[in-house]
Short mmCIF file of C-alpha atoms in Angstrom, two decimals:
data_model
loop_
_atom_site.label_atom_id
_atom_site.label_comp_id
_atom_site.label_asym_id
_atom_site.label_seq_id
_atom_site.Cartn_x
_atom_site.Cartn_y
_atom_site.Cartn_z
CA MET A 192 -23.86 19.10 -6.31
CA SER A 193 -23.70 17.60 -2.87
CA GLU A 194 -23.29 13.92 -3.84
CA ILE A 195 -19.63 12.98 -3.84
CA ILE A 196 -20.03 9.25 -4.41
CA SER A 197 -23.23 7.81 -5.77
CA VAL A 198 -24.04 4.10 -5.83
CA VAL A 199 -27.22 3.26 -7.73
CA GLY A 200 -28.81 -0.18 -7.95
CA VAL A 201 -25.55 -2.08 -7.92
CA SER A 202 -25.61 -5.88 -8.14
CA LYS A 203 -22.79 -8.37 -8.48
CA LYS A 204 -22.57 -12.14 -8.79
CA PHE A 205 -19.55 -14.40 -8.39
CA ASP A 206 -20.05 -17.82 -9.95
CA LYS A 207 -23.83 -17.27 -10.00
CA VAL A 208 -23.87 -16.47 -6.28
CA ALA A 209 -25.25 -12.98 -5.66
CA VAL A 210 -22.82 -11.14 -3.37
CA LEU A 211 -24.46 -7.72 -3.78
CA LYS A 212 -28.14 -7.14 -4.47
CA ASN A 213 -29.44 -3.80 -5.68
CA ILE A 214 -27.28 -1.59 -3.47
CA SER A 215 -27.92 2.16 -3.46
CA PHE A 216 -26.58 4.94 -1.31
CA GLN A 217 -25.04 8.40 -1.58
CA LEU A 218 -22.06 9.90 0.14
CA ARG A 219 -22.80 13.61 0.60
CA LYS A 220 -20.25 16.35 0.83
CA GLY A 221 -18.57 16.71 4.20
CA GLU A 222 -20.20 13.61 5.63
CA LEU A 223 -18.84 10.36 6.97
CA LEU A 224 -20.67 7.26 5.91
CA ALA A 225 -20.00 4.11 7.92
CA LEU A 226 -20.40 0.91 5.96
CA LEU A 227 -21.15 -1.84 8.45
CA GLY A 228 -21.59 -5.54 8.08
CA GLU A 229 -20.11 -8.83 9.20
CA ASN A 230 -17.46 -10.65 7.18
CA GLY A 231 -18.90 -11.83 3.90
CA ALA A 232 -21.63 -9.18 3.88
CA GLY A 233 -20.18 -7.71 0.68
CA LYS A 234 -18.29 -4.68 2.02
CA THR A 235 -15.00 -5.51 0.32
CA THR A 236 -16.69 -6.23 -3.01
CA LEU A 237 -18.52 -2.93 -2.83
CA ILE A 238 -15.33 -1.01 -2.00
CA SER A 239 -13.52 -2.74 -4.88
CA MET A 240 -16.23 -1.48 -7.23
CA ILE A 241 -16.04 2.08 -5.94
CA LEU A 242 -12.30 1.92 -6.63
CA GLY A 243 -12.86 0.55 -10.11
CA LEU A 244 -11.15 -2.78 -9.40
CA LEU A 245 -14.38 -4.66 -10.13
CA LYS A 246 -17.28 -3.84 -12.42
CA PRO A 247 -20.90 -4.12 -11.26
CA ASP A 248 -23.11 -6.56 -13.21
CA GLN A 249 -25.96 -4.07 -12.91
CA GLY A 250 -26.28 -0.52 -11.68
CA SER A 251 -23.76 2.28 -11.69
CA ILE A 252 -21.29 4.08 -9.48
CA THR A 253 -20.05 7.63 -10.01
CA ILE A 254 -17.35 9.53 -8.19
CA LEU A 255 -17.91 13.25 -8.67
CA GLU A 256 -19.49 12.28 -12.01
CA HIS A 257 -16.42 10.29 -13.04
CA ARG A 258 -16.24 6.58 -13.72
CA PRO A 259 -14.63 4.53 -10.90
CA GLY A 260 -11.04 3.68 -11.76
CA SER A 261 -10.72 6.55 -14.25
CA PHE A 262 -7.71 8.83 -13.99
CA GLN A 263 -9.92 11.70 -12.79
CA ALA A 264 -11.67 9.57 -10.18
CA LYS A 265 -8.32 8.27 -8.89
CA HIS A 266 -7.15 11.85 -8.47
CA ARG A 267 -10.20 12.83 -6.43
CA ILE A 268 -10.24 9.97 -3.93
CA GLY A 269 -7.71 8.82 -1.37
CA VAL A 270 -7.69 5.18 -0.43
CA MET A 271 -6.63 3.27 2.63
CA LEU A 272 -6.96 -0.44 2.08
CA GLN A 273 -7.52 -3.11 4.69
CA SER A 274 -4.23 -4.75 5.68
CA ALA A 275 -2.24 -3.38 2.76
CA SER A 276 1.38 -3.57 3.83
CA LEU A 277 4.24 -1.48 2.54
CA PRO A 278 7.83 -2.65 1.89
CA ASP A 279 9.63 -3.15 5.21
CA LYS A 280 12.99 -1.95 3.90
CA LEU A 281 11.87 1.54 2.88
CA THR A 282 11.70 4.43 5.28
CA VAL A 283 8.51 6.33 5.91
CA ILE A 284 9.72 9.46 4.11
CA GLU A 285 10.89 7.47 1.06
CA GLN A 286 7.47 5.89 0.74
CA LEU A 287 5.75 9.27 1.15
CA ARG A 288 7.90 10.95 -1.51
CA LEU A 289 7.19 8.14 -3.97
CA PHE A 290 3.41 8.21 -3.55
CA SER A 291 3.40 11.99 -3.55
CA ALA A 292 4.91 11.92 -7.05
CA TYR A 293 1.87 9.98 -8.33
CA TYR A 294 -0.33 13.08 -8.04
CA THR A 295 -0.27 16.10 -10.30
CA HIS A 296 -1.15 18.48 -7.45
CA PRO A 297 -0.05 16.81 -4.21
CA LEU A 298 -0.37 18.42 -0.80
CA GLU A 299 2.80 19.68 0.84
CA LEU A 300 4.43 16.75 2.63
CA GLU A 301 4.64 18.75 5.88
CA GLU A 302 0.87 19.19 5.86
CA VAL A 303 0.23 15.46 5.36
CA ILE A 304 2.80 14.54 8.00
CA ALA A 305 1.03 16.81 10.49
CA SER A 306 -2.47 15.57 9.63
CA ALA A 307 -1.53 11.91 9.98
CA LYS A 308 0.70 12.55 13.02
CA ILE A 309 3.67 10.66 11.60
CA GLY A 310 6.35 13.32 12.12
CA THR A 311 8.15 11.41 14.87
CA PHE A 312 9.17 8.38 12.81
CA LEU A 313 9.82 9.68 9.29
CA GLU A 314 13.33 8.25 8.99
CA GLN A 315 12.49 4.81 10.33
CA PRO A 316 12.18 1.73 8.14
CA ILE A 317 8.55 0.68 7.78
CA GLY A 318 9.46 -2.78 9.09
CA VAL A 319 10.03 -1.51 12.64
CA LEU A 320 6.83 0.56 12.97
CA SER A 321 4.04 -0.41 15.35
CA GLY A 322 0.62 -1.36 14.03
CA GLY A 323 -0.79 2.08 14.79
CA GLN A 324 2.13 3.85 13.10
CA LYS A 325 1.77 1.69 9.98
CA GLN A 326 -1.93 2.47 9.78
CA ARG A 327 -1.24 6.19 10.08
CA LEU A 328 1.35 5.97 7.30
CA LEU A 329 -1.24 4.27 5.06
CA PHE A 330 -3.61 7.05 6.08
CA ALA A 331 -0.98 9.65 5.13
CA LEU A 332 -0.65 8.05 1.69
CA ALA A 333 -4.42 8.39 1.26
CA LEU A 334 -4.19 12.12 2.01
CA LEU A 335 -1.28 12.92 -0.33
CA GLY A 336 -3.38 13.79 -3.37
CA ASN A 337 -5.55 16.26 -1.44
CA PRO A 338 -8.64 14.15 -2.25
CA ASP A 339 -12.28 15.28 -2.00
CA ALA A 340 -13.28 11.86 -0.72
CA LEU A 341 -11.55 9.16 1.27
CA ILE A 342 -12.21 5.46 1.38
CA LEU A 343 -10.98 3.99 4.64
CA ASP A 344 -11.33 0.22 4.71
CA GLU A 345 -11.24 -1.03 8.31
CA PRO A 346 -8.59 1.53 9.31
CA THR A 347 -8.46 0.65 13.00
CA VAL A 348 -8.68 -3.12 12.89
CA GLY A 349 -6.18 -4.68 15.30
CA LEU A 350 -5.19 -1.36 16.92
CA ASP A 351 -5.03 -0.77 20.65
CA ALA A 352 -7.38 1.71 22.31
CA GLU A 353 -4.87 4.56 22.32
CA SER A 354 -3.97 4.17 18.63
CA ARG A 355 -7.65 4.05 17.74
CA ARG A 356 -8.29 7.23 19.68
CA VAL A 357 -5.48 9.04 17.82
CA PHE A 358 -6.86 7.73 14.55
CA TRP A 359 -10.37 8.92 15.31
CA GLN A 360 -8.93 12.35 15.97
CA CYS A 361 -7.24 12.32 12.54
CA ILE A 362 -10.54 11.36 10.91
CA ASN A 363 -12.49 14.02 12.76
CA ASP A 364 -9.92 16.63 11.68
CA LEU A 365 -10.53 15.64 8.08
CA LYS A 366 -14.28 15.94 8.48
CA SER A 367 -13.87 19.43 9.83
CA GLN A 368 -11.91 20.26 6.65
CA GLY A 369 -15.00 19.28 4.66
CA LYS A 370 -13.72 15.97 3.30
CA SER A 371 -16.26 13.24 2.58
CA ILE A 372 -15.43 9.79 3.90
CA ILE A 373 -16.57 6.21 3.51
CA LEU A 374 -15.42 4.11 6.42
CA THR A 375 -15.90 0.39 6.69
CA THR A 376 -15.70 -1.02 10.15
CA HIS A 377 -16.64 -3.88 12.43
CA TYR A 378 -16.70 -1.56 15.42
CA LEU A 379 -20.03 0.07 16.08
CA ASP A 380 -18.57 2.42 18.64
CA GLU A 381 -16.37 3.71 15.82
CA ALA A 382 -19.42 4.38 13.66
CA GLU A 383 -21.14 5.96 16.62
CA ALA A 384 -18.20 8.26 17.31
CA LEU A 385 -17.55 9.30 13.71
CA ALA A 386 -20.43 8.62 11.32
CA ASP A 387 -23.19 10.89 10.06
CA GLN A 388 -24.77 8.09 8.09
CA VAL A 389 -24.82 4.32 8.58
CA VAL A 390 -25.31 1.76 5.83
CA LEU A 391 -25.65 -1.77 7.12
CA LEU A 392 -25.03 -4.62 4.70
CA HIS A 393 -26.31 -8.08 5.43
CA ARG A 394 -25.76 -10.94 2.96
CA GLY A 395 -25.31 -8.51 0.08
CA SER A 396 -28.31 -6.28 0.75
CA VAL A 397 -28.68 -2.91 2.42
CA VAL A 398 -30.81 -3.61 5.49
CA LEU A 399 -30.36 -0.19 7.00
CA ASN A 400 -29.46 3.18 5.53
CA ASP A 401 -30.06 6.12 7.79
CA THR A 402 -28.39 8.85 9.78
CA THR A 403 -26.73 7.83 13.01
CA SER A 404 -28.99 10.04 15.10
CA SER A 405 -32.13 8.85 13.34
CA ILE A 406 -31.25 5.20 13.99
CA LYS A 407 -30.84 5.96 17.62
CA ALA A 408 -34.03 8.03 17.61
CA GLN A 409 -36.00 5.26 15.90
CA ILE A 410 -35.17 3.10 18.82
CA LYS A 411 -37.32 4.19 21.69
CA TYR A 412 -35.53 1.77 23.98
CA ARG A 413 -33.70 3.21 26.93
CA GLU A 414 -31.09 1.53 28.99
CA VAL A 415 -31.67 1.62 32.73
CA GLN A 416 -28.58 0.94 34.78
CA PHE A 417 -28.24 0.67 38.55
CA VAL A 418 -26.22 -0.93 41.32
CA SER A 419 -28.01 -3.26 43.72
CA GLU A 420 -27.24 -5.80 46.43
CA HIS A 421 -30.04 -8.09 45.16
CA THR A 422 -29.32 -11.29 43.29
CA LEU A 423 -30.34 -11.54 39.66
CA ASP A 424 -33.08 -14.08 40.46
CA ALA A 425 -34.52 -11.92 43.19
CA LEU A 426 -34.58 -8.97 40.78
CA ILE A 427 -36.34 -10.95 38.07
CA THR A 428 -38.99 -12.06 40.55
CA ALA A 429 -39.39 -8.52 41.83
CA ILE A 430 -39.78 -6.60 38.60
CA GLY A 431 -40.69 -9.37 36.17
CA GLU A 432 -38.09 -8.33 33.60
CA GLN A 433 -36.39 -11.20 31.82
CA SER A 434 -33.66 -9.37 29.90
CA ILE A 435 -31.56 -8.13 32.77
CA GLN A 436 -27.81 -7.99 32.15
CA GLN A 437 -25.58 -8.38 35.19
CA GLN A 438 -21.97 -7.28 35.65
CA GLY A 439 -20.90 -7.64 39.26
CA LYS A 440 -23.42 -5.63 41.21
CA THR A 441 -24.33 -3.48 38.23
CA PHE A 442 -27.53 -4.39 36.41
CA SER A 443 -28.80 -3.01 33.14
CA VAL A 444 -32.14 -3.43 31.44
CA GLN A 445 -33.26 -2.23 28.01
CA THR A 446 -36.86 -1.14 28.11
CA LEU A 447 -39.39 1.02 26.28
CA VAL A 448 -40.84 2.27 29.56
CA PRO A 449 -38.07 3.16 32.01
CA GLU A 450 -40.60 4.90 34.26
CA THR A 451 -42.56 1.69 34.89
CA LEU A 452 -39.36 -0.19 35.60
CA ILE A 453 -38.22 2.29 38.19
CA THR A 454 -41.68 2.40 39.76
CA ASN A 455 -41.55 -1.39 40.05
CA LEU A 456 -38.15 -1.27 41.71
CA VAL A 457 -39.46 1.14 44.31
CA LYS A 458 -42.74 -0.75 44.76
CA HIS A 459 -40.89 -4.00 45.47
CA LYS A 460 -38.50 -2.23 47.82
CA VAL A 461 -35.46 -3.25 45.81
CA PRO A 462 -32.52 -1.23 47.16
CA PHE A 463 -30.66 0.49 44.36
CA ASN A 464 -28.24 3.37 43.79
CA ASP A 465 -26.22 5.01 40.96
CA LEU A 466 -29.28 5.01 38.69
CA VAL A 467 -28.63 5.94 35.03
CA VAL A 468 -31.19 6.12 32.23
CA LYS A 469 -29.69 6.63 28.79
CA PRO A 470 -30.37 5.98 25.08
CA ILE A 471 -29.13 2.55 24.01
CA SER A 472 -25.82 2.37 22.13
CA LEU A 473 -25.67 2.36 18.34
CA GLU A 474 -24.61 -1.27 18.52
CA ASP A 475 -27.78 -2.28 20.30
CA ALA A 476 -29.84 0.04 18.11
CA VAL A 477 -28.49 -1.49 14.89
CA ASP A 478 -29.04 -4.93 16.35
CA ARG A 479 -32.66 -4.17 17.13
CA VAL A 480 -33.37 -2.34 13.85
CA SER A 481 -31.87 -5.09 11.76
CA LYS A 482 -33.79 -7.74 13.71
CA LEU A 483 -36.97 -5.80 12.97
CA THR A 484 -36.06 -5.46 9.29
CA LEU A 485 -34.91 -9.02 8.79
CA GLY A 486 -37.01 -10.80 11.33
CA VAL A 487 -33.89 -12.78 12.18
CA ALA A 488 -30.89 -12.32 14.36
CA VAL A 489 -27.97 -10.70 12.55
CA MET B 82 4.66 20.19 -15.56
CA SER B 83 3.71 18.42 -18.77
CA GLN B 84 2.26 14.96 -18.52
CA LEU B 85 5.37 13.38 -20.02
CA THR B 86 7.73 15.09 -17.56
CA HIS B 87 5.45 14.05 -14.74
CA ARG B 88 5.46 10.42 -15.91
CA MET B 89 9.24 10.46 -16.30
CA LYS B 90 9.51 11.71 -12.75
CA ILE B 91 7.34 8.82 -11.53
CA VAL B 92 9.48 6.33 -13.50
CA TYR B 93 12.62 7.82 -11.95
CA LEU B 94 11.31 7.75 -8.38
CA GLU B 95 9.69 4.35 -8.72
CA THR B 96 12.95 2.88 -10.09
CA LYS B 97 15.00 4.58 -7.41
CA THR B 98 12.71 3.25 -4.68
CA GLU B 99 12.75 -0.21 -6.20
CA ASN B 100 16.55 -0.13 -6.19
CA LEU B 101 16.71 0.99 -2.56
CA LYS B 102 14.36 -1.82 -1.61
CA THR B 103 16.34 -4.40 -3.59
CA TRP B 104 19.80 -3.40 -2.36
CA ARG B 105 18.64 -3.37 1.25
CA THR B 106 17.48 -6.98 0.93
CA LEU B 107 20.74 -8.82 1.52
CA GLY B 108 18.98 -12.17 1.33
CA PHE B 109 18.40 -11.38 -2.31
CA VAL B 110 21.53 -9.41 -3.18
CA LEU B 111 24.15 -11.80 -1.80
CA PRO B 112 23.05 -15.06 -3.44
CA SER B 113 22.04 -13.33 -6.68
CA LEU B 114 25.48 -11.77 -7.01
CA SER B 115 27.69 -14.46 -5.53
CA PHE B 116 26.26 -17.67 -7.01
CA PRO B 117 26.80 -16.89 -10.71
CA LEU B 118 30.17 -15.24 -10.00
CA MET B 119 31.36 -18.15 -7.85
CA PHE B 120 30.14 -20.72 -10.36
CA TYR B 121 31.97 -18.90 -13.11
CA LEU B 122 35.12 -18.54 -11.07
CA PHE B 123 35.20 -22.28 -10.25
CA PHE B 124 34.05 -23.84 -13.50
CA GLY B 125 34.84 -21.11 -16.00
CA VAL B 126 38.26 -20.08 -14.73
CA ILE B 127 39.86 -22.43 -12.17
CA PHE B 128 38.45 -25.71 -13.50
CA ALA B 129 39.05 -24.70 -17.13
CA GLY B 130 42.63 -23.78 -16.30
CA MET B 131 43.28 -27.18 -14.73
CA ASN B 132 41.90 -29.30 -17.56
CA GLY B 133 42.41 -27.69 -20.93
CA GLU B 134 46.07 -27.00 -21.71
CA ASN B 135 45.82 -24.68 -24.70
CA ASP B 136 42.14 -23.78 -24.98
CA ALA B 137 41.50 -22.76 -21.37
CA GLU B 138 40.77 -19.21 -22.55
CA LYS B 139 38.23 -20.55 -25.02
CA VAL B 140 36.46 -22.49 -22.27
CA SER B 141 36.51 -19.37 -20.10
CA GLY B 142 35.07 -17.35 -22.97
CA TYR B 143 32.36 -19.92 -23.67
CA LEU B 144 31.33 -20.24 -20.05
CA LEU B 145 31.40 -16.45 -19.61
CA ALA B 146 28.51 -16.29 -22.06
CA THR B 147 26.44 -19.05 -20.48
CA TYR B 148 27.09 -18.22 -16.82
CA ALA B 149 26.33 -14.56 -17.53
CA VAL B 150 22.97 -15.63 -18.97
CA PHE B 151 22.44 -17.69 -15.82
CA GLY B 152 23.35 -14.65 -13.74
CA VAL B 153 21.07 -12.13 -15.46
CA ILE B 154 17.90 -14.19 -15.69
CA GLY B 155 17.94 -14.94 -11.95
CA PRO B 156 17.23 -11.37 -10.77
CA ALA B 157 14.66 -10.91 -13.54
CA LEU B 158 12.74 -14.02 -12.49
CA PHE B 159 13.08 -13.36 -8.76
CA SER B 160 12.32 -9.66 -8.68
CA PHE B 161 9.16 -10.21 -10.68
CA GLY B 162 8.23 -13.71 -9.62
CA ALA B 163 8.91 -13.74 -5.90
CA ASP B 164 8.84 -10.01 -5.18
CA MET B 165 5.68 -9.31 -7.11
CA ALA B 166 3.86 -12.28 -5.59
CA THR B 167 4.60 -10.80 -2.16
CA GLU B 168 3.53 -7.30 -3.16
CA LYS B 169 0.36 -8.69 -4.71
CA ASP B 170 -0.53 -10.76 -1.64
CA LYS B 171 0.27 -7.91 0.74
CA GLY B 172 -1.98 -5.48 -1.11
CA LEU B 173 0.78 -3.09 -2.21
CA LEU B 174 0.06 -3.78 -5.87
CA THR B 175 -3.63 -2.96 -5.32
CA LEU B 176 -2.68 0.23 -3.53
CA LYS B 177 -0.66 1.25 -6.59
CA GLN B 178 -3.50 0.23 -8.92
CA VAL B 179 -5.98 2.50 -7.17
CA SER B 180 -3.52 5.41 -7.10
CA PRO B 181 -3.30 7.61 -10.21
CA MET B 182 0.07 6.08 -11.14
CA PRO B 183 -0.13 4.31 -14.52
CA VAL B 184 0.46 0.73 -13.39
CA ILE B 185 2.79 0.03 -16.33
CA ILE B 186 5.38 2.19 -14.53
CA TYR B 187 5.45 -0.37 -11.72
CA PHE B 188 6.58 -2.97 -14.26
CA ILE B 189 9.01 -0.63 -16.02
CA ALA B 190 10.68 0.22 -12.70
CA LYS B 191 11.05 -3.43 -11.80
CA ALA B 192 12.46 -4.26 -15.25
CA LEU B 193 14.96 -1.38 -15.05
CA THR B 194 16.04 -2.55 -11.60
CA ALA B 195 16.50 -6.11 -12.82
CA MET B 196 18.53 -4.77 -15.75
CA GLY B 197 20.70 -2.67 -13.46
CA PHE B 198 21.33 -5.71 -11.34
CA ALA B 199 22.08 -7.75 -14.47
CA SER B 200 24.60 -5.09 -15.53
CA ILE B 201 26.50 -5.39 -12.28
CA ILE B 202 26.65 -9.19 -12.47
CA THR B 203 27.76 -8.99 -16.10
CA LEU B 204 30.47 -6.41 -15.50
CA ALA B 205 31.83 -8.28 -12.46
CA MET B 206 31.95 -11.45 -14.52
CA PHE B 207 33.73 -9.58 -17.33
CA LEU B 208 36.40 -8.54 -14.84
CA ILE B 209 36.92 -12.11 -13.63
CA ALA B 210 37.03 -13.33 -17.23
CA ALA B 211 39.53 -10.72 -18.41
CA LEU B 212 41.79 -10.63 -15.37
CA LEU B 213 41.73 -14.26 -14.21
CA GLY B 214 40.42 -16.27 -17.15
CA GLY B 215 42.57 -14.68 -19.84
CA VAL B 216 39.51 -14.00 -22.00
CA SER B 217 40.33 -11.36 -24.57
CA LEU B 218 37.54 -10.00 -26.68
CA SER B 219 37.36 -6.96 -28.92
CA ALA B 220 35.67 -3.85 -27.53
CA GLY B 221 32.72 -4.56 -29.82
CA GLN B 222 32.40 -8.09 -28.47
CA TRP B 223 32.43 -6.95 -24.82
CA ILE B 224 29.82 -4.28 -25.49
CA GLY B 225 27.75 -6.60 -27.65
CA THR B 226 27.77 -9.30 -24.98
CA TRP B 227 26.68 -6.80 -22.34
CA LEU B 228 23.91 -5.32 -24.51
CA VAL B 229 22.45 -8.67 -25.54
CA LEU B 230 22.45 -9.82 -21.93
CA ILE B 231 20.69 -6.70 -20.69
CA VAL B 232 18.04 -6.58 -23.40
CA GLY B 233 17.79 -10.36 -23.08
CA THR B 234 16.38 -10.06 -19.55
CA ILE B 235 13.08 -8.74 -20.97
CA PRO B 236 11.49 -12.13 -21.79
CA PHE B 237 12.42 -13.34 -18.30
CA CYS B 238 10.86 -10.25 -16.74
CA ALA B 239 7.66 -11.11 -18.61
CA MET B 240 7.95 -14.74 -17.49
CA GLY B 241 8.49 -13.54 -13.90
CA ILE B 242 5.33 -11.39 -14.05
CA CYS B 243 3.32 -14.49 -14.98
CA LEU B 244 4.79 -16.41 -12.05
CA GLY B 245 4.28 -13.48 -9.70
CA LEU B 246 0.63 -13.10 -10.66
CA LYS B 247 -0.18 -16.80 -10.33
CA ALA B 248 1.91 -17.85 -7.33
CA LYS B 249 1.19 -17.30 -3.66
CA ALA B 250 3.86 -15.26 -1.88
CA GLN B 251 5.14 -18.14 0.27
CA ALA B 252 5.42 -20.50 -2.69
CA ALA B 253 6.76 -18.07 -5.28
CA GLY B 254 10.45 -18.26 -4.32
CA ALA B 255 10.45 -22.04 -4.46
CA LEU B 256 8.46 -22.04 -7.68
CA VAL B 257 10.95 -19.68 -9.33
CA ASN B 258 13.79 -22.02 -8.36
CA VAL B 259 11.93 -25.05 -9.68
CA ILE B 260 11.74 -23.30 -13.04
CA TYR B 261 15.02 -21.37 -13.00
CA LEU B 262 17.47 -24.13 -12.12
CA PRO B 263 16.21 -26.92 -14.42
CA MET B 264 15.82 -24.40 -17.25
CA ALA B 265 19.43 -23.28 -16.71
CA PHE B 266 20.64 -26.87 -16.89
CA LEU B 267 18.47 -27.91 -19.85
CA SER B 268 19.43 -24.79 -21.81
CA GLY B 269 23.13 -25.58 -21.54
CA LEU B 270 24.04 -22.75 -19.18
CA TRP B 271 26.07 -24.94 -16.83
CA LEU B 272 27.43 -27.50 -19.28
CA PRO B 273 27.74 -26.75 -23.00
CA ILE B 274 24.63 -27.91 -24.83
CA GLN B 275 26.74 -29.94 -27.28
CA MET B 276 27.76 -32.20 -24.40
CA MET B 277 24.12 -33.01 -23.62
CA PRO B 278 22.20 -36.07 -24.89
CA ALA B 279 20.43 -35.51 -28.21
CA VAL B 280 17.00 -35.50 -26.60
CA ILE B 281 17.95 -32.59 -24.35
CA GLN B 282 19.48 -30.74 -27.27
CA ASP B 283 16.20 -31.11 -29.18
CA PHE B 284 14.19 -30.01 -26.15
CA ALA B 285 16.38 -26.94 -25.56
CA GLY B 286 14.64 -25.10 -28.40
CA PHE B 287 11.62 -24.69 -26.12
CA MET B 288 13.68 -22.88 -23.50
CA PRO B 289 14.01 -19.10 -23.72
CA ALA B 290 17.32 -19.32 -21.84
CA TYR B 291 18.73 -21.55 -24.58
CA HIS B 292 18.00 -18.94 -27.26
CA LEU B 293 19.49 -16.11 -25.22
CA SER B 294 22.64 -18.12 -24.51
CA GLN B 295 23.02 -18.97 -28.21
CA LEU B 296 22.73 -15.27 -29.09
CA VAL B 297 25.45 -14.38 -26.61
CA LEU B 298 27.64 -17.28 -27.73
CA LYS B 299 27.25 -16.15 -31.36
CA ILE B 300 29.27 -13.03 -30.50
CA GLN B 301 32.31 -15.27 -29.94
CA ALA B 302 31.22 -17.70 -32.70
CA PHE B 303 30.76 -20.49 -30.12
CA ASP B 304 27.06 -21.08 -30.86
CA VAL B 305 25.71 -24.31 -32.37
CA GLY B 306 25.27 -22.55 -35.71
CA GLN B 307 21.55 -21.85 -35.90
CA SER B 308 20.36 -18.62 -37.51
CA LEU B 309 20.52 -15.39 -35.52
CA TRP B 310 16.92 -14.65 -36.45
CA LEU B 311 15.69 -17.98 -35.17
CA HIS B 312 16.89 -17.02 -31.66
CA VAL B 313 15.64 -13.45 -31.91
CA MET B 314 12.23 -14.58 -33.13
CA ALA B 315 12.03 -17.28 -30.46
CA LEU B 316 12.78 -14.74 -27.68
CA LEU B 317 10.28 -12.32 -29.18
CA CYS B 318 7.61 -15.02 -29.25
CA PHE B 319 8.28 -15.97 -25.63
CA THR B 320 8.05 -12.31 -24.64
CA LEU B 321 4.74 -11.85 -26.46
CA LEU B 322 3.34 -15.08 -25.05
CA PHE B 323 4.25 -14.21 -21.46
CA THR B 324 3.06 -10.63 -21.87
CA ALA B 325 -0.30 -11.80 -23.21
CA LEU B 326 -0.68 -14.25 -20.32
CA ALA B 327 0.35 -11.58 -17.84
CA LEU B 328 -2.22 -9.12 -19.21
CA LYS B 329 -4.93 -11.77 -19.06
CA TRP B 330 -4.06 -12.77 -15.51
CA PHE B 331 -3.54 -9.21 -14.38
CA ASN B 332 -7.08 -8.32 -15.41
CA CYS B 333 -8.45 -11.42 -13.70
CA ASN B 334 -6.51 -10.43 -10.63
CA ASP B 335 -8.42 -7.13 -10.50
#
């Protein structure tokens, strides 16, 4: 069986307000599913249900054929919760030993310490750790039970670029070990760097559920980028493109027909150099796909 | 490893960790230890020695019971009320709930820690009473007093859980004090209940701390003379009531 976590037709109301409407998706073995959506889209509610903290009004969720929140399910998934904070007065190793005892067959501590890259601050009190170190400790706790699946709820929120990069490396290492992962995030570049599958929630509904590459492939838009001495107005007059983005002397245009654009530049004798034509980013792709699906701006 | 051994190991580690956390929090340890001991030293020993000529030891014995009750219910209320509110708000409680640890062990560990703390307060107070206050009790009375005090923290642990589940972390400490201090006064823990106006004496029956103090006083035959079972049943009812509320609120909290 390749489905690790299966969400089928899940709906939930709070005080008669529907926060989740008929949500379905599958997390397949060895894949990373990025759950995207703005605040209030229903991500946290959905995660709470997968963890068995909330019950769906309709639909069902199974974790390796176990009920969410059951003893078996808890043993098979590792969880890293958004902004959970551990007691400041305990040291890292004390906290690890405690959580390790919760599992009947925990991983060796050394292995977890290496995977989460926390070996350099084991004896320090949690209160003095940096944001990135705290997040990696929470990540280590999620790994302790040697889970088949991991739920990482906004693991890199508030981290600096370097800490995020280290974290991404940890997550990629896990993927290469064949672990299946659900990752919620605000950062599309994170989804782009890590995810095999993207599920986009908007106001409690799935508006997009597809593989990362397919989303980018669906979008035929290309981004044309170049450096020019022309002013923005002069460029618009020359090539008749309205949606030009300017950053200093660098201009970028998203277009379905990059060839025509470049022909126009040449035809109007616009001087340009450092020309780049590339697929648009996942962020822009999701933006465009969800606008198509919803007919509104997300 | 059998399931029972595994659970016992979790209880042991969880309690040990809880103790480490508690004893490293001086802001909790110092006032929780020093206030009841200082109060007892001033009012139960020094003050009693100045006023009463022949029955100073009796006053010291009486106040040993009530100040010890005051001393043991504080940590129970605070470690559950204030501590748990923080751990709930900071997501640590949820992290434990989604781990395979049976969540009851979290409560057991906290209760055992509160009881350990209560033991230390009680034994320190016993020393002050015996060495400075001239209180002389039989071995049975000392042990009985200690046992009743330790087991007597249970209803206050349950009460603390209710507070911890309902209160926001920032407000919990203040809320515990708003309940703890008036309850201590109205239950006759600071001044003997017999010295209180009749209306307060009547009202005291609704206070769990009153019933615990009467049980402890009974050991030295200083209680107001109500039946032992009345106090035991009252404490049992409070425990069941708070446990039921806690279970209800804990599930809502999910």
